[in-house]
Amino acid sequence: MKLTVVGGGSTYTPELIDGIAGRRTSLAVDEIVLVDPDEHRLSLIGPFSQRLLEHAGHSAKVRTTTSLEEGIEGASAVLLQLRVGGQKARASDETFPLTCGCVGQETTGAGGLAKALRTVPVVLDIADKVRRLAGPDTWIVNFTNPVGIVTRALLQEGHKAIGLCNVAITFQRWTSALLGVDPSTVELEHVGLNHLTWERGVYVDGVDRMPELLADHIEGLAKHIGIDGALMRRLNMVPSYYLNYFYNHDAVVKKQLTEPPRAEVVAAVEKELLDIYGDPSVVTKPEQLSQRGGAYYSEAAVQLVHALTGGAGAEKHVVNVQNNGSLPFLPDDAVIEVSSTVDANGGRALPVRPVEPSISGLISHVTAYEYLALEAAKHGGRDRVANALLAHPLIGQHAIADQLADELIAQNRDLLPWVKGN
């Protein structure tokens, strides 16, 4: 099997390679192609990835290329983990909304919209090439943020695509340690949209251990997620840490105004990682990689590709798939993040029990924003950008939406196809 990673120059690519090297599934990969426009990064990450595999006794060969066409031709599966504009664009996403008193974040709010506008056209172009050069049956696994919007763009154009995020598997691993059980025995009742999810149940051998978590581990949960324990008890569920941007918006903005943006922290970690990767004596994953983000990405991605390529039969995974009636208050073509059955035919959302009004309204609100965001990403136009911002629950005031729209376009002028050159 040829596995292609678009954005293979990312410093967390070794996470994926480590998952393959560790033989966590029987995924039969014999060729891994890392595609990236950055030759310097490829020159460090490619050889390091090969050393990881060889040290683990895995026979797969790693190739690197700056040519997308060469990289995807004949691929069995293509993983997307790209960042259009790099950390510089991320730094902009995390700072320009603050001038209007809005949260600065790369996957939600105005920053998240900016990332979607830059990313969707690039991803759709890549997907067209995958269809032409690898074949229409080649699976595209999207890890590129904002995952929900990008995955919906791919599905809307008829591509064989599925979205993946590491939030659920990270929570599964963390709670299994709290409960003292094997992670494989923990099944989450995970519901919502990408980066807007709640755990409504944590089942071990069919028994819901959520009451125990909320009773005995609430302080640890609150510290880990950053959300008040009393709120979690009142909701009777555990929100993802991304809900901080909604439940604690003003406090988050106040903190962001006094701290360096996450992009600066990540850039420093990346520099250190690249130095380590360039050391030919390093043959195992460095501890510093845990600071980069993307924890357990390798396990989730490898297991998912295994299921999609027919190697495992039907399996349960938390993925981003079309709604198709699972959440009856959303349109069928909305992309939701829930437990799904995954096999060679793709992912199908499992039935979801009725969703509480305490969260269904916010899910609906953000879904409406995502529809408008995708329209803006595909068709461009300043008014489409402003309309999407107006619909976002973290913005919602027309004067602020208009100001942010103008600033977003100014900050991304060279990265938006419909603005560039105008």
PDB file of N, CA and C in Angstrom, residues 167-168 170-172 174-175 178 188 190 195-200 202 210 213-214 217-233 235-248 252 255:
ATOM      1  N   VAL A 167      -9.358  14.920  19.265  1.00  0.00           N
ATOM      2  CA  VAL A 167      -9.963  15.277  20.549  1.00  0.00           C
ATOM      3  C   VAL A 167     -10.569  14.057  21.236  1.00  0.00           C
ATOM      4  N   ALA A 168     -11.322  13.258  20.494  1.00  0.00           N
ATOM      5  CA  ALA A 168     -12.010  12.119  21.111  1.00  0.00           C
ATOM      6  C   ALA A 168     -11.021  11.073  21.616  1.00  0.00           C
ATOM      7  N   THR A 170      -7.935  11.440  22.411  1.00  0.00           N
ATOM      8  CA  THR A 170      -7.176  11.979  23.538  1.00  0.00           C
ATOM      9  C   THR A 170      -7.980  11.868  24.825  1.00  0.00           C
ATOM     10  N   PHE A 171      -9.277  12.219  24.754  1.00  0.00           N
ATOM     11  CA  PHE A 171     -10.135  12.115  25.940  1.00  0.00           C
ATOM     12  C   PHE A 171     -10.306  10.654  26.358  1.00  0.00           C
ATOM     13  N   GLN A 172     -10.432   9.772  25.375  1.00  0.00           N
ATOM     14  CA  GLN A 172     -10.551   8.340  25.691  1.00  0.00           C
ATOM     15  C   GLN A 172      -9.334   7.847  26.457  1.00  0.00           C
ATOM     16  N   TRP A 174      -7.146   9.631  28.158  1.00  0.00           N
ATOM     17  CA  TRP A 174      -7.003  10.307  29.442  1.00  0.00           C
ATOM     18  C   TRP A 174      -7.971   9.734  30.469  1.00  0.00           C
ATOM     19  N   THR A 175      -9.239   9.541  30.088  1.00  0.00           N
ATOM     20  CA  THR A 175     -10.219   9.028  31.040  1.00  0.00           C
ATOM     21  C   THR A 175      -9.977   7.560  31.373  1.00  0.00           C
ATOM     22  N   LEU A 178      -7.706   7.609  34.221  1.00  0.00           N
ATOM     23  CA  LEU A 178      -8.395   7.991  35.445  1.00  0.00           C
ATOM     24  C   LEU A 178      -9.172   6.821  36.031  1.00  0.00           C
ATOM     25  N   LEU A 188     -16.895   6.190  23.933  1.00  0.00           N
ATOM     26  CA  LEU A 188     -17.425   7.510  24.256  1.00  0.00           C
ATOM     27  C   LEU A 188     -18.758   7.758  23.559  1.00  0.00           C
ATOM     28  N   HIS A 190     -19.914  10.586  22.110  1.00  0.00           N
ATOM     29  CA  HIS A 190     -19.303  11.838  21.660  1.00  0.00           C
ATOM     30  C   HIS A 190     -20.237  12.463  20.633  1.00  0.00           C
ATOM     31  N   HIS A 195     -14.516  20.371  16.872  1.00  0.00           N
ATOM     32  CA  HIS A 195     -14.110  21.400  17.824  1.00  0.00           C
ATOM     33  C   HIS A 195     -15.307  22.057  18.515  1.00  0.00           C
ATOM     34  N   LEU A 196     -16.434  21.340  18.541  1.00  0.00           N
ATOM     35  CA  LEU A 196     -17.618  21.780  19.285  1.00  0.00           C
ATOM     36  C   LEU A 196     -18.343  20.515  19.737  1.00  0.00           C
ATOM     37  N   THR A 197     -17.693  19.775  20.651  1.00  0.00           N
ATOM     38  CA  THR A 197     -18.205  18.458  21.022  1.00  0.00           C
ATOM     39  C   THR A 197     -18.331  18.304  22.536  1.00  0.00           C
ATOM     40  N   TRP A 198     -19.184  17.368  22.897  1.00  0.00           N
ATOM     41  CA  TRP A 198     -19.419  17.041  24.298  1.00  0.00           C
ATOM     42  C   TRP A 198     -19.379  15.522  24.455  1.00  0.00           C
ATOM     43  N   GLU A 199     -18.878  15.067  25.601  1.00  0.00           N
ATOM     44  CA  GLU A 199     -18.958  13.653  25.962  1.00  0.00           C
ATOM     45  C   GLU A 199     -20.161  13.487  26.885  1.00  0.00           C
ATOM     46  N   ARG A 200     -21.155  12.743  26.412  1.00  0.00           N
ATOM     47  CA  ARG A 200     -22.370  12.544  27.222  1.00  0.00           C
ATOM     48  C   ARG A 200     -22.343  11.218  27.967  1.00  0.00           C
ATOM     49  N   VAL A 202     -19.362   7.833  29.090  1.00  0.00           N
ATOM     50  CA  VAL A 202     -18.068   7.155  28.982  1.00  0.00           C
ATOM     51  C   VAL A 202     -18.317   5.711  29.415  1.00  0.00           C
ATOM     52  N   MET A 210     -19.624   7.903  33.410  1.00  0.00           N
ATOM     53  CA  MET A 210     -19.664   9.357  33.511  1.00  0.00           C
ATOM     54  C   MET A 210     -20.041   9.839  34.906  1.00  0.00           C
ATOM     55  N   LEU A 213     -16.971   9.806  36.943  1.00  0.00           N
ATOM     56  CA  LEU A 213     -16.023  10.852  36.566  1.00  0.00           C
ATOM     57  C   LEU A 213     -16.436  12.202  37.135  1.00  0.00           C
ATOM     58  N   LEU A 214     -17.734  12.520  37.035  1.00  0.00           N
ATOM     59  CA  LEU A 214     -18.209  13.813  37.508  1.00  0.00           C
ATOM     60  C   LEU A 214     -18.227  13.895  39.034  1.00  0.00           C
ATOM     61  N   HIS A 217     -13.775  12.747  39.961  1.00  0.00           N
ATOM     62  CA  HIS A 217     -12.622  13.290  39.240  1.00  0.00           C
ATOM     63  C   HIS A 217     -12.896  14.690  38.684  1.00  0.00           C
ATOM     64  N   ILE A 218     -13.861  15.383  39.273  1.00  0.00           N
ATOM     65  CA  ILE A 218     -14.278  16.661  38.692  1.00  0.00           C
ATOM     66  C   ILE A 218     -13.160  17.705  38.724  1.00  0.00           C
ATOM     67  N   GLU A 219     -12.338  17.704  39.770  1.00  0.00           N
ATOM     68  CA  GLU A 219     -11.249  18.687  39.825  1.00  0.00           C
ATOM     69  C   GLU A 219     -10.229  18.429  38.722  1.00  0.00           C
ATOM     70  N   GLY A 220      -9.911  17.159  38.496  1.00  0.00           N
ATOM     71  CA  GLY A 220      -8.986  16.817  37.420  1.00  0.00           C
ATOM     72  C   GLY A 220      -9.549  17.151  36.063  1.00  0.00           C
ATOM     73  N   LEU A 221     -10.842  16.875  35.869  1.00  0.00           N
ATOM     74  CA  LEU A 221     -11.493  17.219  34.608  1.00  0.00           C
ATOM     75  C   LEU A 221     -11.442  18.719  34.367  1.00  0.00           C
ATOM     76  N   ALA A 222     -11.778  19.487  35.394  1.00  0.00           N
ATOM     77  CA  ALA A 222     -11.803  20.948  35.254  1.00  0.00           C
ATOM     78  C   ALA A 222     -10.427  21.496  34.910  1.00  0.00           C
ATOM     79  N   LYS A 223      -9.408  20.962  35.557  1.00  0.00           N
ATOM     80  CA  LYS A 223      -8.045  21.433  35.284  1.00  0.00           C
ATOM     81  C   LYS A 223      -7.599  21.032  33.891  1.00  0.00           C
ATOM     82  N   HIS A 224      -7.923  19.814  33.498  1.00  0.00           N
ATOM     83  CA  HIS A 224      -7.492  19.298  32.191  1.00  0.00           C
ATOM     84  C   HIS A 224      -8.171  20.037  31.044  1.00  0.00           C
ATOM     85  N   ILE A 225      -9.456  20.345  31.199  1.00  0.00           N
ATOM     86  CA  ILE A 225     -10.227  20.924  30.105  1.00  0.00           C
ATOM     87  C   ILE A 225     -10.295  22.436  30.206  1.00  0.00           C
ATOM     88  N   GLY A 226     -10.185  22.961  31.432  1.00  0.00           N
ATOM     89  CA  GLY A 226     -10.235  24.405  31.602  1.00  0.00           C
ATOM     90  C   GLY A 226     -11.638  24.950  31.751  1.00  0.00           C
ATOM     91  N   ILE A 227     -12.600  24.076  32.046  1.00  0.00           N
ATOM     92  CA  ILE A 227     -13.993  24.479  32.196  1.00  0.00           C
ATOM     93  C   ILE A 227     -14.443  24.134  33.610  1.00  0.00           C
ATOM     94  N   ASP A 228     -15.203  25.041  34.209  1.00  0.00           N
ATOM     95  CA  ASP A 228     -15.615  24.899  35.602  1.00  0.00           C
ATOM     96  C   ASP A 228     -16.340  23.579  35.850  1.00  0.00           C
ATOM     97  N   GLY A 229     -15.940  22.896  36.929  1.00  0.00           N
ATOM     98  CA  GLY A 229     -16.530  21.606  37.253  1.00  0.00           C
ATOM     99  C   GLY A 229     -18.009  21.697  37.557  1.00  0.00           C
ATOM    100  N   ALA A 230     -18.440  22.786  38.193  1.00  0.00           N
ATOM    101  CA  ALA A 230     -19.858  22.942  38.513  1.00  0.00           C
ATOM    102  C   ALA A 230     -20.701  22.997  37.238  1.00  0.00           C
ATOM    103  N   LEU A 231     -20.167  23.629  36.205  1.00  0.00           N
ATOM    104  CA  LEU A 231     -20.887  23.686  34.932  1.00  0.00           C
ATOM    105  C   LEU A 231     -21.011  22.293  34.328  1.00  0.00           C
ATOM    106  N   MET A 232     -19.926  21.520  34.378  1.00  0.00           N
ATOM    107  CA  MET A 232     -19.982  20.167  33.823  1.00  0.00           C
ATOM    108  C   MET A 232     -21.010  19.317  34.561  1.00  0.00           C
ATOM    109  N   ARG A 233     -21.062  19.465  35.878  1.00  0.00           N
ATOM    110  CA  ARG A 233     -22.059  18.713  36.645  1.00  0.00           C
ATOM    111  C   ARG A 233     -23.470  19.152  36.267  1.00  0.00           C
ATOM    112  N   LEU A 235     -24.455  20.446  33.402  1.00  0.00           N
ATOM    113  CA  LEU A 235     -24.750  19.936  32.059  1.00  0.00           C
ATOM    114  C   LEU A 235     -24.853  18.419  32.050  1.00  0.00           C
ATOM    115  N   ASN A 236     -24.236  17.774  33.036  1.00  0.00           N
ATOM    116  CA  ASN A 236     -24.141  16.310  33.106  1.00  0.00           C
ATOM    117  C   ASN A 236     -23.407  15.748  31.898  1.00  0.00           C
ATOM    118  N   MET A 237     -22.375  16.467  31.490  1.00  0.00           N
ATOM    119  CA  MET A 237     -21.537  16.033  30.370  1.00  0.00           C
ATOM    120  C   MET A 237     -20.221  16.793  30.438  1.00  0.00           C
ATOM    121  N   VAL A 238     -19.255  16.328  29.648  1.00  0.00           N
ATOM    122  CA  VAL A 238     -17.932  16.967  29.640  1.00  0.00           C
ATOM    123  C   VAL A 238     -17.711  17.620  28.280  1.00  0.00           C
ATOM    124  N   PRO A 239     -17.635  18.956  28.220  1.00  0.00           N
ATOM    125  CA  PRO A 239     -17.361  19.628  26.951  1.00  0.00           C
ATOM    126  C   PRO A 239     -15.896  19.451  26.558  1.00  0.00           C
ATOM    127  N   SER A 240     -15.625  19.541  25.276  1.00  0.00           N
ATOM    128  CA  SER A 240     -14.235  19.591  24.836  1.00  0.00           C
ATOM    129  C   SER A 240     -13.642  20.936  25.246  1.00  0.00           C
ATOM    130  N   TYR A 241     -12.317  20.994  25.351  1.00  0.00           N
ATOM    131  CA  TYR A 241     -11.678  22.241  25.777  1.00  0.00           C
ATOM    132  C   TYR A 241     -11.933  23.380  24.798  1.00  0.00           C
ATOM    133  N   TYR A 242     -12.335  23.075  23.560  1.00  0.00           N
ATOM    134  CA  TYR A 242     -12.659  24.137  22.600  1.00  0.00           C
ATOM    135  C   TYR A 242     -13.918  24.907  23.011  1.00  0.00           C
ATOM    136  N   LEU A 243     -14.732  24.323  23.875  1.00  0.00           N
ATOM    137  CA  LEU A 243     -15.920  25.044  24.357  1.00  0.00           C
ATOM    138  C   LEU A 243     -15.550  26.201  25.272  1.00  0.00           C
ATOM    139  N   ASN A 244     -14.289  26.242  25.719  1.00  0.00           N
ATOM    140  CA  ASN A 244     -13.813  27.407  26.463  1.00  0.00           C
ATOM    141  C   ASN A 244     -14.040  28.699  25.702  1.00  0.00           C
ATOM    142  N   TYR A 245     -13.860  28.644  24.382  1.00  0.00           N
ATOM    143  CA  TYR A 245     -14.005  29.852  23.571  1.00  0.00           C
ATOM    144  C   TYR A 245     -15.440  30.361  23.568  1.00  0.00           C
ATOM    145  N   PHE A 246     -16.387  29.486  23.899  1.00  0.00           N
ATOM    146  CA  PHE A 246     -17.795  29.865  23.946  1.00  0.00           C
ATOM    147  C   PHE A 246     -18.247  30.123  25.380  1.00  0.00           C
ATOM    148  N   TYR A 247     -17.918  29.223  26.297  1.00  0.00           N
ATOM    149  CA  TYR A 247     -18.385  29.335  27.675  1.00  0.00           C
ATOM    150  C   TYR A 247     -17.598  30.369  28.479  1.00  0.00           C
ATOM    151  N   ASN A 248     -16.363  30.638  28.093  1.00  0.00           N
ATOM    152  CA  ASN A 248     -15.504  31.584  28.831  1.00  0.00           C
ATOM    153  C   ASN A 248     -14.886  32.620  27.895  1.00  0.00           C
ATOM    154  N   VAL A 252     -11.117  34.326  28.134  1.00  0.00           N
ATOM    155  CA  VAL A 252     -10.097  33.858  27.193  1.00  0.00           C
ATOM    156  C   VAL A 252      -9.486  35.036  26.441  1.00  0.00           C
ATOM    157  N   LYS A 255      -7.071  36.916  28.599  1.00  0.00           N
ATOM    158  CA  LYS A 255      -5.818  36.179  28.734  1.00  0.00           C
ATOM    159  C   LYS A 255      -4.988  36.281  27.465  1.00  0.00           C
TER     160      LYS A 255
END
